[in-house]
Amino acid sequence: MYTLTYESVATNKINGAAMEELLEKARVNNQRDDITGCLIYYQGRFVQLLEGNKAKIEVLYDKIKIDPRHKNVTLFSDDETSKRTFPNWGMAYYPIDENNTNRYEYEQFKRNLILMADLIEPTNVTSKHFWKKIKTMISEPPM
């Protein structure tokens, strides 16, 4: 099984409705292709981990690289793994809207991500890099 993780920058702010639409399409396609993973959208930046059949992941990643909703798509880790990090997640996403979220909810979101990073046992190097990137990203001051 193949896994990769990348980061990118949104070309425009993405509201909750647009993100839900994107995720609904991704979940249908990913279920069909037996792809699992996790997507984090935070302060205009994406970090995503994908896992599944190598050929299918590569086709998906090629589509992601040309998607106009983001830019600066950078692969920062990929490898083979014998076990999925997110076996039951067609595509995990936490719906945080920076414009409609109070400070407490925002801080709770950050704590939840850190807790997930500490509790989910990475199954490979790429998964470790994904969680390290998430922890670094949420610890940076707001842009």
mmCIF file of N, CA and C in Angstrom:
data_model
loop_
_atom_site.group_PDB
_atom_site.id
_atom_site.type_symbol
_atom_site.label_atom_id
_atom_site.label_comp_id
_atom_site.label_asym_id
_atom_site.label_seq_id
_atom_site.Cartn_x
_atom_site.Cartn_y
_atom_site.Cartn_z
ATOM 1 N N MET A 1 0.849 -1.164 0.000
ATOM 2 C CA MET A 1 0.000 0.000 0.000
ATOM 3 C C MET A 1 0.896 1.229 0.000
ATOM 4 N N TYR A 2 0.437 2.265 -0.666
ATOM 5 C CA TYR A 2 1.200 3.497 -0.853
ATOM 6 C C TYR A 2 0.556 4.619 -0.036
ATOM 7 N N THR A 3 1.380 5.517 0.449
ATOM 8 C CA THR A 3 0.873 6.679 1.177
ATOM 9 C C THR A 3 1.696 7.906 0.816
ATOM 10 N N LEU A 4 1.035 9.039 0.761
ATOM 11 C CA LEU A 4 1.751 10.291 0.540
ATOM 12 C C LEU A 4 1.095 11.390 1.351
ATOM 13 N N THR A 5 1.861 12.430 1.601
ATOM 14 C CA THR A 5 1.315 13.606 2.272
ATOM 15 C C THR A 5 1.891 14.842 1.611
ATOM 16 N N TYR A 6 1.044 15.850 1.479
ATOM 17 C CA TYR A 6 1.437 17.088 0.812
ATOM 18 C C TYR A 6 0.836 18.261 1.565
ATOM 19 N N GLU A 7 1.338 19.435 1.226
ATOM 20 C CA GLU A 7 0.756 20.669 1.751
ATOM 21 C C GLU A 7 0.520 21.613 0.583
ATOM 22 N N SER A 8 -0.383 22.566 0.780
ATOM 23 C CA SER A 8 -0.664 23.567 -0.243
ATOM 24 C C SER A 8 -1.295 24.784 0.426
ATOM 25 N N VAL A 9 -1.466 25.824 -0.375
ATOM 26 C CA VAL A 9 -2.054 27.071 0.102
ATOM 27 C C VAL A 9 -3.321 27.334 -0.707
ATOM 28 N N ALA A 10 -4.409 27.644 -0.027
ATOM 29 C CA ALA A 10 -5.669 27.947 -0.719
ATOM 30 C C ALA A 10 -5.512 29.227 -1.532
ATOM 31 N N THR A 11 -6.065 29.241 -2.747
ATOM 32 C CA THR A 11 -5.999 30.450 -3.564
ATOM 33 C C THR A 11 -6.982 31.502 -3.047
ATOM 34 N N ASN A 12 -8.063 31.060 -2.433
ATOM 35 C CA ASN A 12 -9.049 31.936 -1.802
ATOM 36 C C ASN A 12 -9.517 31.253 -0.520
ATOM 37 N N LYS A 13 -10.080 32.031 0.394
ATOM 38 C CA LYS A 13 -10.638 31.402 1.601
ATOM 39 C C LYS A 13 -11.760 30.460 1.183
ATOM 40 N N ILE A 14 -11.831 29.334 1.838
ATOM 41 C CA ILE A 14 -12.843 28.335 1.523
ATOM 42 C C ILE A 14 -13.834 28.300 2.673
ATOM 43 N N ASN A 15 -15.104 28.554 2.358
ATOM 44 C CA ASN A 15 -16.116 28.539 3.417
ATOM 45 C C ASN A 15 -16.580 27.106 3.676
ATOM 46 N N GLY A 16 -17.325 26.945 4.749
ATOM 47 C CA GLY A 16 -17.773 25.619 5.168
ATOM 48 C C GLY A 16 -18.570 24.886 4.106
ATOM 49 N N ALA A 17 -19.464 25.596 3.405
ATOM 50 C CA ALA A 17 -20.291 24.946 2.386
ATOM 51 C C ALA A 17 -19.443 24.443 1.221
ATOM 52 N N ALA A 18 -18.484 25.235 0.782
ATOM 53 C CA ALA A 18 -17.612 24.823 -0.323
ATOM 54 C C ALA A 18 -16.753 23.621 0.087
ATOM 55 N N MET A 19 -16.286 23.623 1.334
ATOM 56 C CA MET A 19 -15.475 22.510 1.818
ATOM 57 C C MET A 19 -16.312 21.236 1.911
ATOM 58 N N GLU A 20 -17.545 21.353 2.388
ATOM 59 C CA GLU A 20 -18.411 20.175 2.479
ATOM 60 C C GLU A 20 -18.694 19.600 1.098
ATOM 61 N N GLU A 21 -18.891 20.463 0.100
ATOM 62 C CA GLU A 21 -19.127 19.996 -1.262
ATOM 63 C C GLU A 21 -17.893 19.257 -1.794
ATOM 64 N N LEU A 22 -16.726 19.834 -1.591
ATOM 65 C CA LEU A 22 -15.478 19.204 -2.022
ATOM 66 C C LEU A 22 -15.305 17.843 -1.357
ATOM 67 N N LEU A 23 -15.569 17.791 -0.061
ATOM 68 C CA LEU A 23 -15.383 16.548 0.690
ATOM 69 C C LEU A 23 -16.382 15.476 0.296
ATOM 70 N N GLU A 24 -17.612 15.872 0.007
ATOM 71 C CA GLU A 24 -18.616 14.884 -0.397
ATOM 72 C C GLU A 24 -18.186 14.187 -1.683
ATOM 73 N N LYS A 25 -17.692 14.962 -2.657
ATOM 74 C CA LYS A 25 -17.203 14.367 -3.906
ATOM 75 C C LYS A 25 -15.992 13.478 -3.637
ATOM 76 N N ALA A 26 -15.082 13.970 -2.789
ATOM 77 C CA ALA A 26 -13.873 13.202 -2.477
ATOM 78 C C ALA A 26 -14.223 11.886 -1.790
ATOM 79 N N ARG A 27 -15.170 11.928 -0.874
ATOM 80 C CA ARG A 27 -15.543 10.703 -0.151
ATOM 81 C C ARG A 27 -16.107 9.643 -1.095
ATOM 82 N N VAL A 28 -16.957 10.055 -2.027
ATOM 83 C CA VAL A 28 -17.538 9.115 -2.989
ATOM 84 C C VAL A 28 -16.428 8.500 -3.845
ATOM 85 N N ASN A 29 -15.563 9.358 -4.392
ATOM 86 C CA ASN A 29 -14.477 8.867 -5.249
ATOM 87 C C ASN A 29 -13.479 8.013 -4.460
ATOM 88 N N ASN A 30 -13.162 8.449 -3.252
ATOM 89 C CA ASN A 30 -12.195 7.707 -2.453
ATOM 90 C C ASN A 30 -12.732 6.349 -2.020
ATOM 91 N N GLN A 31 -14.023 6.289 -1.719
ATOM 92 C CA GLN A 31 -14.603 4.996 -1.361
ATOM 93 C C GLN A 31 -14.536 4.056 -2.562
ATOM 94 N N ARG A 32 -14.873 4.570 -3.730
ATOM 95 C CA ARG A 32 -14.808 3.771 -4.957
ATOM 96 C C ARG A 32 -13.385 3.242 -5.197
ATOM 97 N N ASP A 33 -12.375 4.078 -4.925
ATOM 98 C CA ASP A 33 -10.982 3.725 -5.204
ATOM 99 C C ASP A 33 -10.239 3.150 -4.003
ATOM 100 N N ASP A 34 -10.965 2.931 -2.888
ATOM 101 C CA ASP A 34 -10.371 2.390 -1.663
ATOM 102 C C ASP A 34 -9.200 3.248 -1.162
ATOM 103 N N ILE A 35 -9.425 4.562 -1.166
ATOM 104 C CA ILE A 35 -8.441 5.523 -0.664
ATOM 105 C C ILE A 35 -8.946 6.068 0.659
ATOM 106 N N THR A 36 -8.076 6.089 1.652
ATOM 107 C CA THR A 36 -8.402 6.690 2.938
ATOM 108 C C THR A 36 -7.403 7.805 3.208
ATOM 109 N N GLY A 37 -7.678 8.594 4.250
ATOM 110 C CA GLY A 37 -6.751 9.659 4.570
ATOM 111 C C GLY A 37 -7.340 10.685 5.508
ATOM 112 N N CYS A 38 -6.643 11.800 5.584
ATOM 113 C CA CYS A 38 -7.052 12.879 6.458
ATOM 114 C C CYS A 38 -6.667 14.200 5.810
ATOM 115 N N LEU A 39 -7.583 15.162 5.832
ATOM 116 C CA LEU A 39 -7.364 16.492 5.282
ATOM 117 C C LEU A 39 -7.532 17.498 6.404
ATOM 118 N N ILE A 40 -6.539 18.365 6.560
ATOM 119 C CA ILE A 40 -6.624 19.453 7.524
ATOM 120 C C ILE A 40 -6.565 20.760 6.746
ATOM 121 N N TYR A 41 -7.540 21.622 6.967
ATOM 122 C CA TYR A 41 -7.547 22.965 6.386
ATOM 123 C C TYR A 41 -7.498 23.926 7.556
ATOM 124 N N TYR A 42 -6.438 24.722 7.603
ATOM 125 C CA TYR A 42 -6.224 25.609 8.754
ATOM 126 C C TYR A 42 -5.534 26.874 8.284
ATOM 127 N N GLN A 43 -6.152 28.004 8.546
ATOM 128 C CA GLN A 43 -5.614 29.316 8.207
ATOM 129 C C GLN A 43 -5.160 29.404 6.746
ATOM 130 N N GLY A 44 -6.018 28.916 5.864
ATOM 131 C CA GLY A 44 -5.740 29.035 4.438
ATOM 132 C C GLY A 44 -4.741 28.029 3.890
ATOM 133 N N ARG A 45 -4.394 27.042 4.690
ATOM 134 C CA ARG A 45 -3.433 26.032 4.255
ATOM 135 C C ARG A 45 -4.034 24.644 4.377
ATOM 136 N N PHE A 46 -3.659 23.782 3.451
ATOM 137 C CA PHE A 46 -4.070 22.381 3.471
ATOM 138 C C PHE A 46 -2.867 21.505 3.797
ATOM 139 N N VAL A 47 -3.111 20.460 4.548
ATOM 140 C CA VAL A 47 -2.174 19.355 4.696
ATOM 141 C C VAL A 47 -3.029 18.102 4.578
ATOM 142 N N GLN A 48 -2.616 17.194 3.713
ATOM 143 C CA GLN A 48 -3.416 15.996 3.488
ATOM 144 C C GLN A 48 -2.530 14.769 3.413
ATOM 145 N N LEU A 49 -3.028 13.687 3.988
ATOM 146 C CA LEU A 49 -2.412 12.377 3.872
ATOM 147 C C LEU A 49 -3.377 11.493 3.109
ATOM 148 N N LEU A 50 -2.874 10.776 2.111
ATOM 149 C CA LEU A 50 -3.663 9.836 1.323
ATOM 150 C C LEU A 50 -3.005 8.468 1.399
ATOM 151 N N GLU A 51 -3.830 7.413 1.418
ATOM 152 C CA GLU A 51 -3.277 6.058 1.470
ATOM 153 C C GLU A 51 -4.171 5.118 0.676
ATOM 154 N N GLY A 52 -3.513 4.205 -0.057
ATOM 155 C CA GLY A 52 -4.234 3.237 -0.867
ATOM 156 C C GLY A 52 -3.339 2.680 -1.961
ATOM 157 N N ASN A 53 -3.951 2.224 -3.045
ATOM 158 C CA ASN A 53 -3.231 1.695 -4.196
ATOM 159 C C ASN A 53 -2.370 2.793 -4.816
ATOM 160 N N LYS A 54 -1.104 2.477 -5.094
ATOM 161 C CA LYS A 54 -0.165 3.492 -5.582
ATOM 162 C C LYS A 54 -0.636 4.154 -6.879
ATOM 163 N N ALA A 55 -1.055 3.384 -7.847
ATOM 164 C CA ALA A 55 -1.484 3.958 -9.125
ATOM 165 C C ALA A 55 -2.669 4.904 -8.932
ATOM 166 N N LYS A 56 -3.612 4.517 -8.100
ATOM 167 C CA LYS A 56 -4.791 5.365 -7.858
ATOM 168 C C LYS A 56 -4.420 6.632 -7.088
ATOM 169 N N ILE A 57 -3.516 6.520 -6.126
ATOM 170 C CA ILE A 57 -3.065 7.699 -5.375
ATOM 171 C C ILE A 57 -2.323 8.656 -6.305
ATOM 172 N N GLU A 58 -1.485 8.123 -7.184
ATOM 173 C CA GLU A 58 -0.740 8.979 -8.107
ATOM 174 C C GLU A 58 -1.668 9.719 -9.057
ATOM 175 N N VAL A 59 -2.710 9.048 -9.555
ATOM 176 C CA VAL A 59 -3.695 9.710 -10.426
ATOM 177 C C VAL A 59 -4.400 10.819 -9.653
ATOM 178 N N LEU A 60 -4.817 10.525 -8.428
ATOM 179 C CA LEU A 60 -5.485 11.529 -7.599
ATOM 180 C C LEU A 60 -4.561 12.703 -7.318
ATOM 181 N N TYR A 61 -3.321 12.434 -6.972
ATOM 182 C CA TYR A 61 -2.376 13.508 -6.666
ATOM 183 C C TYR A 61 -2.124 14.385 -7.900
ATOM 184 N N ASP A 62 -2.074 13.797 -9.079
ATOM 185 C CA ASP A 62 -1.926 14.589 -10.304
ATOM 186 C C ASP A 62 -3.104 15.545 -10.477
ATOM 187 N N LYS A 63 -4.310 15.106 -10.135
ATOM 188 C CA LYS A 63 -5.490 15.981 -10.197
ATOM 189 C C LYS A 63 -5.397 17.082 -9.139
ATOM 190 N N ILE A 64 -4.951 16.713 -7.955
ATOM 191 C CA ILE A 64 -4.821 17.681 -6.855
ATOM 192 C C ILE A 64 -3.848 18.787 -7.248
ATOM 193 N N LYS A 65 -2.744 18.428 -7.881
ATOM 194 C CA LYS A 65 -1.718 19.412 -8.232
ATOM 195 C C LYS A 65 -2.233 20.488 -9.181
ATOM 196 N N ILE A 66 -3.228 20.171 -10.006
ATOM 197 C CA ILE A 66 -3.732 21.164 -10.960
ATOM 198 C C ILE A 66 -5.072 21.783 -10.534
ATOM 199 N N ASP A 67 -5.565 21.423 -9.366
ATOM 200 C CA ASP A 67 -6.826 21.979 -8.865
ATOM 201 C C ASP A 67 -6.634 23.476 -8.593
ATOM 202 N N PRO A 68 -7.454 24.336 -9.191
ATOM 203 C CA PRO A 68 -7.268 25.782 -9.035
ATOM 204 C C PRO A 68 -7.626 26.327 -7.653
ATOM 205 N N ARG A 69 -8.183 25.509 -6.780
ATOM 206 C CA ARG A 69 -8.543 25.991 -5.442
ATOM 207 C C ARG A 69 -7.342 26.152 -4.522
ATOM 208 N N HIS A 70 -6.184 25.659 -4.983
ATOM 209 C CA HIS A 70 -4.987 25.853 -4.177
ATOM 210 C C HIS A 70 -3.755 25.966 -5.069
ATOM 211 N N LYS A 71 -2.656 26.374 -4.446
ATOM 212 C CA LYS A 71 -1.392 26.567 -5.170
ATOM 213 C C LYS A 71 -0.253 26.069 -4.276
ATOM 214 N N ASN A 72 0.943 26.095 -4.829
ATOM 215 C CA ASN A 72 2.132 25.666 -4.087
ATOM 216 C C ASN A 72 1.958 24.261 -3.489
ATOM 217 N N VAL A 73 1.423 23.363 -4.287
ATOM 218 C CA VAL A 73 1.236 21.980 -3.839
ATOM 219 C C VAL A 73 2.618 21.329 -3.754
ATOM 220 N N THR A 74 2.960 20.904 -2.547
ATOM 221 C CA THR A 74 4.294 20.365 -2.301
ATOM 222 C C THR A 74 4.205 19.005 -1.605
ATOM 223 N N LEU A 75 4.692 17.993 -2.276
ATOM 224 C CA LEU A 75 4.781 16.665 -1.681
ATOM 225 C C LEU A 75 5.941 16.681 -0.697
ATOM 226 N N PHE A 76 5.684 16.290 0.553
ATOM 227 C CA PHE A 76 6.812 16.274 1.482
ATOM 228 C C PHE A 76 7.112 14.904 2.047
ATOM 229 N N SER A 77 6.332 13.895 1.704
ATOM 230 C CA SER A 77 6.695 12.539 2.092
ATOM 231 C C SER A 77 5.819 11.541 1.350
ATOM 232 N N ASP A 78 6.419 10.431 0.956
ATOM 233 C CA ASP A 78 5.660 9.315 0.403
ATOM 234 C C ASP A 78 6.450 8.051 0.656
ATOM 235 N N ASP A 79 5.737 6.965 0.851
ATOM 236 C CA ASP A 79 6.379 5.671 1.053
ATOM 237 C C ASP A 79 5.361 4.551 0.972
ATOM 238 N N GLU A 80 5.850 3.341 1.130
ATOM 239 C CA GLU A 80 5.001 2.163 1.170
ATOM 240 C C GLU A 80 4.706 1.836 2.631
ATOM 241 N N THR A 81 3.542 1.266 2.868
ATOM 242 C CA THR A 81 3.159 0.880 4.223
ATOM 243 C C THR A 81 2.361 -0.412 4.175
ATOM 244 N N SER A 82 2.406 -1.152 5.244
ATOM 245 C CA SER A 82 1.629 -2.392 5.297
ATOM 246 C C SER A 82 0.305 -2.184 6.029
ATOM 247 N N LYS A 83 0.159 -1.025 6.666
ATOM 248 C CA LYS A 83 -1.027 -0.771 7.479
ATOM 249 C C LYS A 83 -1.457 0.687 7.322
ATOM 250 N N ARG A 84 -2.750 0.905 7.157
ATOM 251 C CA ARG A 84 -3.277 2.263 7.027
ATOM 252 C C ARG A 84 -3.249 2.986 8.379
ATOM 253 N N THR A 85 -2.981 4.278 8.329
ATOM 254 C CA THR A 85 -3.089 5.113 9.522
ATOM 255 C C THR A 85 -4.558 5.458 9.774
ATOM 256 N N PHE A 86 -5.338 5.634 8.700
ATOM 257 C CA PHE A 86 -6.750 6.010 8.792
ATOM 258 C C PHE A 86 -7.614 4.954 8.105
ATOM 259 N N PRO A 87 -7.671 3.732 8.643
ATOM 260 C CA PRO A 87 -8.356 2.645 7.935
ATOM 261 C C PRO A 87 -9.858 2.840 7.766
ATOM 262 N N ASN A 88 -10.488 3.583 8.640
ATOM 263 C CA ASN A 88 -11.941 3.744 8.577
ATOM 264 C C ASN A 88 -12.367 5.144 8.158
ATOM 265 N N TRP A 89 -11.439 5.917 7.652
ATOM 266 C CA TRP A 89 -11.746 7.303 7.296
ATOM 267 C C TRP A 89 -11.676 7.461 5.786
ATOM 268 N N GLY A 90 -12.848 7.565 5.144
ATOM 269 C CA GLY A 90 -12.861 7.846 3.714
ATOM 270 C C GLY A 90 -12.176 9.167 3.448
ATOM 271 N N MET A 91 -12.417 10.135 4.276
ATOM 272 C CA MET A 91 -11.684 11.391 4.285
ATOM 273 C C MET A 91 -12.107 12.142 5.528
ATOM 274 N N ALA A 92 -11.244 12.207 6.495
ATOM 275 C CA ALA A 92 -11.536 12.919 7.732
ATOM 276 C C ALA A 92 -11.347 14.414 7.499
ATOM 277 N N TYR A 93 -12.185 15.196 8.155
ATOM 278 C CA TYR A 93 -12.074 16.649 8.072
ATOM 279 C C TYR A 93 -12.776 17.228 9.278
ATOM 280 N N TYR A 94 -12.157 18.211 9.892
ATOM 281 C CA TYR A 94 -12.798 18.887 11.012
ATOM 282 C C TYR A 94 -13.286 20.241 10.522
ATOM 283 N N PRO A 95 -14.604 20.522 10.584
ATOM 284 C CA PRO A 95 -15.171 21.746 10.007
ATOM 285 C C PRO A 95 -15.004 22.968 10.907
ATOM 286 N N ILE A 96 -13.877 23.642 10.791
ATOM 287 C CA ILE A 96 -13.665 24.873 11.549
ATOM 288 C C ILE A 96 -13.761 26.043 10.575
ATOM 289 N N ASP A 97 -14.583 27.009 10.903
ATOM 290 C CA ASP A 97 -14.750 28.212 10.090
ATOM 291 C C ASP A 97 -14.180 29.378 10.890
ATOM 292 N N GLU A 98 -13.037 29.891 10.443
ATOM 293 C CA GLU A 98 -12.339 30.935 11.186
ATOM 294 C C GLU A 98 -13.185 32.183 11.389
ATOM 295 N N ASN A 99 -14.117 32.454 10.469
ATOM 296 C CA ASN A 99 -14.921 33.672 10.562
ATOM 297 C C ASN A 99 -16.126 33.522 11.492
ATOM 298 N N ASN A 100 -16.567 32.296 11.707
ATOM 299 C CA ASN A 100 -17.769 32.075 12.513
ATOM 300 C C ASN A 100 -17.504 31.192 13.725
ATOM 301 N N THR A 101 -16.302 31.232 14.224
ATOM 302 C CA THR A 101 -15.927 30.399 15.358
ATOM 303 C C THR A 101 -15.410 31.292 16.468
ATOM 304 N N ASN A 102 -15.924 31.064 17.684
ATOM 305 C CA ASN A 102 -15.420 31.889 18.780
ATOM 306 C C ASN A 102 -14.042 31.389 19.207
ATOM 307 N N ARG A 103 -13.363 32.182 19.984
ATOM 308 C CA ARG A 103 -11.975 31.890 20.379
ATOM 309 C C ARG A 103 -11.866 30.533 21.096
ATOM 310 N N TYR A 104 -12.846 30.229 21.949
ATOM 311 C CA TYR A 104 -12.823 28.953 22.671
ATOM 312 C C TYR A 104 -12.878 27.778 21.695
ATOM 313 N N GLU A 105 -13.796 27.828 20.712
ATOM 314 C CA GLU A 105 -13.913 26.750 19.731
ATOM 315 C C GLU A 105 -12.625 26.597 18.926
ATOM 316 N N TYR A 106 -12.030 27.724 18.596
ATOM 317 C CA TYR A 106 -10.797 27.720 17.817
ATOM 318 C C TYR A 106 -9.667 27.055 18.602
ATOM 319 N N GLU A 107 -9.533 27.410 19.868
ATOM 320 C CA GLU A 107 -8.495 26.813 20.708
ATOM 321 C C GLU A 107 -8.777 25.330 20.948
ATOM 322 N N GLN A 108 -10.051 24.972 21.086
ATOM 323 C CA GLN A 108 -10.412 23.563 21.259
ATOM 324 C C GLN A 108 -10.054 22.758 20.014
ATOM 325 N N PHE A 109 -10.290 23.339 18.851
ATOM 326 C CA PHE A 109 -9.911 22.708 17.591
ATOM 327 C C PHE A 109 -8.413 22.398 17.590
ATOM 328 N N LYS A 110 -7.604 23.362 17.973
ATOM 329 C CA LYS A 110 -6.160 23.172 18.005
ATOM 330 C C LYS A 110 -5.767 22.081 19.021
ATOM 331 N N ARG A 111 -6.387 22.108 20.190
ATOM 332 C CA ARG A 111 -6.090 21.076 21.198
ATOM 333 C C ARG A 111 -6.482 19.688 20.694
ATOM 334 N N ASN A 112 -7.630 19.606 20.009
ATOM 335 C CA ASN A 112 -8.077 18.315 19.471
ATOM 336 C C ASN A 112 -7.091 17.760 18.448
ATOM 337 N N LEU A 113 -6.561 18.640 17.600
ATOM 338 C CA LEU A 113 -5.582 18.188 16.617
ATOM 339 C C LEU A 113 -4.312 17.683 17.291
ATOM 340 N N ILE A 114 -3.857 18.391 18.300
ATOM 341 C CA ILE A 114 -2.667 17.962 19.024
ATOM 342 C C ILE A 114 -2.922 16.621 19.704
ATOM 343 N N LEU A 115 -4.109 16.477 20.302
ATOM 344 C CA LEU A 115 -4.464 15.216 20.950
ATOM 345 C C LEU A 115 -4.496 14.069 19.931
ATOM 346 N N MET A 116 -5.111 14.311 18.777
ATOM 347 C CA MET A 116 -5.133 13.290 17.731
ATOM 348 C C MET A 116 -3.722 12.920 17.317
ATOM 349 N N ALA A 117 -2.876 13.936 17.152
ATOM 350 C CA ALA A 117 -1.488 13.679 16.743
ATOM 351 C C ALA A 117 -0.766 12.822 17.771
ATOM 352 N N ASP A 118 -1.098 13.006 19.035
ATOM 353 C CA ASP A 118 -0.455 12.231 20.094
ATOM 354 C C ASP A 118 -1.052 10.829 20.247
ATOM 355 N N LEU A 119 -2.341 10.671 19.936
ATOM 356 C CA LEU A 119 -3.014 9.392 20.160
ATOM 357 C C LEU A 119 -2.978 8.441 18.967
ATOM 358 N N ILE A 120 -3.004 8.979 17.767
ATOM 359 C CA ILE A 120 -2.996 8.114 16.589
ATOM 360 C C ILE A 120 -1.579 7.602 16.385
ATOM 361 N N GLU A 121 -1.466 6.297 16.330
ATOM 362 C CA GLU A 121 -0.151 5.691 16.167
ATOM 363 C C GLU A 121 0.228 5.687 14.688
ATOM 364 N N PRO A 122 1.245 6.470 14.334
ATOM 365 C CA PRO A 122 1.670 6.481 12.927
ATOM 366 C C PRO A 122 2.123 5.090 12.492
ATOM 367 N N THR A 123 1.757 4.717 11.283
ATOM 368 C CA THR A 123 2.096 3.387 10.789
ATOM 369 C C THR A 123 3.310 3.409 9.872
ATOM 370 N N ASN A 124 3.813 4.608 9.560
ATOM 371 C CA ASN A 124 4.951 4.722 8.645
ATOM 372 C C ASN A 124 5.561 6.121 8.762
ATOM 373 N N VAL A 125 6.642 6.339 8.044
ATOM 374 C CA VAL A 125 7.352 7.622 8.088
ATOM 375 C C VAL A 125 6.466 8.755 7.577
ATOM 376 N N THR A 126 5.715 8.513 6.514
ATOM 377 C CA THR A 126 4.860 9.558 5.947
ATOM 378 C C THR A 126 3.819 10.020 6.957
ATOM 379 N N SER A 127 3.239 9.104 7.677
ATOM 380 C CA SER A 127 2.261 9.453 8.708
ATOM 381 C C SER A 127 2.920 10.295 9.814
ATOM 382 N N LYS A 128 4.120 9.938 10.203
ATOM 383 C CA LYS A 128 4.849 10.720 11.205
ATOM 384 C C LYS A 128 5.090 12.136 10.717
ATOM 385 N N HIS A 129 5.478 12.270 9.443
ATOM 386 C CA HIS A 129 5.697 13.602 8.872
ATOM 387 C C HIS A 129 4.398 14.410 8.819
ATOM 388 N N PHE A 130 3.300 13.740 8.486
ATOM 389 C CA PHE A 130 1.991 14.408 8.437
ATOM 390 C C PHE A 130 1.664 15.035 9.790
ATOM 391 N N TRP A 131 1.762 14.240 10.868
ATOM 392 C CA TRP A 131 1.402 14.760 12.189
ATOM 393 C C TRP A 131 2.389 15.813 12.681
ATOM 394 N N LYS A 132 3.643 15.659 12.340
ATOM 395 C CA LYS A 132 4.632 16.682 12.706
ATOM 396 C C LYS A 132 4.294 18.004 12.020
ATOM 397 N N LYS A 133 3.919 17.943 10.740
ATOM 398 C CA LYS A 133 3.537 19.139 9.987
ATOM 399 C C LYS A 133 2.304 19.786 10.603
ATOM 400 N N ILE A 134 1.328 18.980 11.013
ATOM 401 C CA ILE A 134 0.114 19.513 11.638
ATOM 402 C C ILE A 134 0.469 20.241 12.928
ATOM 403 N N LYS A 135 1.266 19.626 13.773
ATOM 404 C CA LYS A 135 1.646 20.264 15.038
ATOM 405 C C LYS A 135 2.385 21.576 14.800
ATOM 406 N N THR A 136 3.277 21.586 13.825
ATOM 407 C CA THR A 136 4.015 22.819 13.498
ATOM 408 C C THR A 136 3.063 23.886 12.985
ATOM 409 N N MET A 137 2.169 23.514 12.092
ATOM 410 C CA MET A 137 1.247 24.468 11.479
ATOM 411 C C MET A 137 0.342 25.135 12.521
ATOM 412 N N ILE A 138 -0.208 24.363 13.434
ATOM 413 C CA ILE A 138 -1.145 24.959 14.393
ATOM 414 C C ILE A 138 -0.444 25.707 15.506
ATOM 415 N N SER A 139 0.865 25.519 15.641
ATOM 416 C CA SER A 139 1.592 26.260 16.676
ATOM 417 C C SER A 139 2.065 27.620 16.169
ATOM 418 N N GLU A 140 2.006 27.828 14.853
ATOM 419 C CA GLU A 140 2.437 29.115 14.282
ATOM 420 C C GLU A 140 1.394 30.182 14.571
ATOM 421 N N PRO A 141 1.839 31.427 14.750
ATOM 422 C CA PRO A 141 0.868 32.500 14.974
ATOM 423 C C PRO A 141 -0.025 32.703 13.754
ATOM 424 N N PRO A 142 -1.252 33.209 13.952
ATOM 425 C CA PRO A 142 -2.163 33.436 12.832
ATOM 426 C C PRO A 142 -1.540 34.338 11.777
ATOM 427 N N MET A 143 -1.892 34.071 10.513
ATOM 428 C CA MET A 143 -1.358 34.867 9.396
ATOM 429 C C MET A 143 -2.110 36.171 9.276
#
